[in-house]
Amino acid sequence: MRKMIAVIVLLLIAGAALAYDDEIGALEGDFIQLAKETSAKTVGITTFIEKMGRFGMGSGAIISPDGYILTCSHVASPKDMVVVLADGRRFRAKLVARCARNDYALLKIEAQNLPCFELGDSSVLKVGDWVAALGHPGGLRDDSDPTFAVGKVTGLNRKLLAAAQIYYPDSIRTDIPISPGNSGGPLVGMDRKLIGINGAAMPMVTNSYSCPIDRIKANLAQLKEGKNVKGEGPKNIMEAMREMQQELGPEAMEKMMERLGRGGGKLPGQFKGFGDSEQLKELLRKQLGEGDLQKQLQKALEGLLGRKPGSGDGEGPGGALPPTFGRKPRLGVRVEPVSDELKEQLKIDGGVTVTEVLENYPAEKAGLKEHDVIIEVNGKKVNDLDEVRQALDEVPQDQDVKLTVLQAGTRKELTVKPAGSSDEQKK
Amino acid sequence: MKVRLLVAVLVIFALLALTVSPLPAQDAPAKSAPKTALPDTTPSKPQRREEYFQAQFRDIFSAYKKGALDLLKGEKLICGATLLPDGYALTSCAALEDEDAQGLKLRAAGGATVAAELVCRHFTYDIALLKLKGKLEGAQALEFGDESNLKKGQFVFTLAPEEKRSRASIFSRVPRNIGMVSEQARKRLKLFGALSDDFPLPPRAYVRVLQHDGYVYADMRGLPLVDKTGCLLGVNLGLVLRGLSVVTPVCVMREVLPRMKRNKVLADYPHFGFSGESMEKEEAPETLTRYLRDHKVKKGCGVKVTRVYEGSPAGDCGLKEGDVVIYVGVEPIPDLDTLAKVHSSLLPHMRVRLTVFREEERLYPRLKVAKRPAKELTLTLKKGASEEDAGKALEETKTVLMAQPLRVEKNGERFILHIKSPVPGWALKDHLRYSKTALKSAQ
């Protein structure tokens, strides 16, 4: 009898120890089941990108047994589209219609009895809900089994100007890790229904954005008829920028301003399509006064950030920019004062160490390399970034700058030519 | 007595099963939910997946962290490592490539360290074997698990000596091949083919890996991946893309560890089995030039196959003399140089789809890349190398390159070694980097 009680007690303890916490064990079971069911309904799409002359890859979601497939508009193309099912079968796909602005499209392949998603209801989503994304990050390669990843809904109704002419007015934001190749793939709720189409992701933070299914459902009939949907755009550029600031945060806005500064008169991709609107110009003029569009946009961004960007010496996460924003950087380097050890080793009493040489900037062209030590700028001794800047300020923009550097122990004179005529392709 | 006990056991298990609750229901959707989306809510409890996983799996991280190590060079943390039985540890080969293997230390949970020596690198599977030069307090080797039963959606765990660096993630799939990742891509996340931007072609691909959706940062390479019982599923290699981390599985480890311990066999190199030459514009048929123009392949007209070797992958996939190869996978092949580069970035066991022109028709044969057979290689030593150096170099090629020495000749002041090896000349520096031969060139 005592033996039996002992065994029972042991079994109960063992049972409890072996089991996951009930919640997580059941969640995992659900994930496994979800992955099994939804993999077959996810497809990969390869298209030929005319402009680049190479192939692009994305994903899609089957929504009818006879072959209607939803994907992102930026994945779809009118010709050369091949859809690959999870079991490996390939089909030529036809683009039925798209909404380029809000980034969704309807494709059709000729097939029968395909497993397909039931369309869900994105309006009942709550922040914190578990969701899954399937697709082919990195492209299809040789196999056709989609990747499965999960995360939680971290925001609803997010507005984001994702790319040139692509605007998400009410996207679902999640923290599922997704990447290029996942575009167009399904966002699935735990009820196995399709609640969104994944479109964009921010590399810096784990934020992924999906077009909600409700928007697509509202326009599905029109798409099926072959008629493109106009879609919704941002109210105006100021609104768009404000929304971006909210979504992307100051770091991304800094990068935007950097691009504006470097663009040499060209608007960064996101703003294409706004730049020639008279209304927009009018609005900016009212808010910011006269000036060319470029400068006005810059001012607007500065206003959003509350300060002039690029004040970093290159230190810390915010200082990811060339040190002199607003005017074209003279050198294109990040520097820090030489350490005492190095001073002793090199037998110098000052100078700055180059910690990064930015690509396509004058310093790189002049042969400056990481770990070089700049002792003098145009004959003036320098000990930190400010002194470098001061020394540069004394040289007119269109003149060469002479740097005295220690490169691998040898003293050298490098001539840095002004950025300008010999300028390369923009990034 | 025994029968009664058995009955008792069965009854208890049944009870246990009944008490496991079903998935906690998501809040039931409000029947009258408005069609416009709900406003953003600021949640009070952790709402991101990482926070949730960290909280839920704390016990697993603390229970099994003893199998995870940090690899240090001096005081600097390079990456992670996985403790194996018998005083060995595995780490990521790529993480070590820029370091010469001196002054390596392994650190366990709790902070104790021990010196470690590099035994062997395996370039194909991206793992490096280390030997511990002594005992390591606070470390305990993990049991080898079975990764063949992993299911998509299952939780897997990356362990680190410090719990806060450990991560939980979802098993995503077993890819047939994950494509090619450049060494530099570990930082820049670029991929070969459609998603790369004219980046120098990479030297490494992944063939047999597991894939999970966690973040395996550079300093987490080499850390063990385990299942919920703490059994080893593999060694983390790195992050290919967000949501795409790859792991060398235990089945590979079981296969190659014995050879690695003897410092033999480092890599398998690719083999197509055909010879070709760049296609001349004048010879190219109209349909070919038009196709190339449509696909914006500017320079060159492809590679014309001049010879197909019997029994080779090219022969098996139906390639014939006179065919013009214009794409390997999604990479355009304008000339022989490009083909050589693309070829050198592939690995045995990979399957690539070629796009080939044969008499005005376009074909898509599937080629399964094979292992490179041993071929003759000429190594030229530097001027001033002595006879002893030549002898040592020859010895090293035997052990490190699995080479068969053929003969040694002296041309003026230089020694020239003729060997037969499955390692191609362009890859030699990868292997001889730590074997310190006085090598000038290899062909």
CSV table of C-alpha atoms in Angstrom, one decimal, chain B residues 21 63 74 94 104 221 241 249 274-275 296 340 365 375 380-381 384:
chain,number,residue,atom,x,y,z
B,21,SER,CA,-6.4,22.6,-20.1
B,63,ALA,CA,18.6,24.4,-16.5
B,74,GLY,CA,42.3,37.1,-24.8
B,94,ALA,CA,33.2,31.5,-40.1
B,104,LEU,CA,41.6,31.0,-27.5
B,221,ARG,CA,27.3,31.8,-33.5
B,241,LEU,CA,18.0,37.1,-42.8
B,249,PRO,CA,22.2,19.6,-37.2
B,274,PHE,CA,31.6,19.9,-68.2
B,275,SER,CA,34.1,22.1,-70.0
B,296,LYS,CA,19.3,42.7,-69.7
B,340,ALA,CA,33.8,29.9,-62.7
B,365,PRO,CA,17.9,20.9,-66.8
B,375,LYS,CA,42.9,16.5,-59.5
B,380,THR,CA,54.9,26.9,-56.0
B,381,LEU,CA,56.9,27.8,-52.9
B,384,GLY,CA,64.4,31.0,-50.6
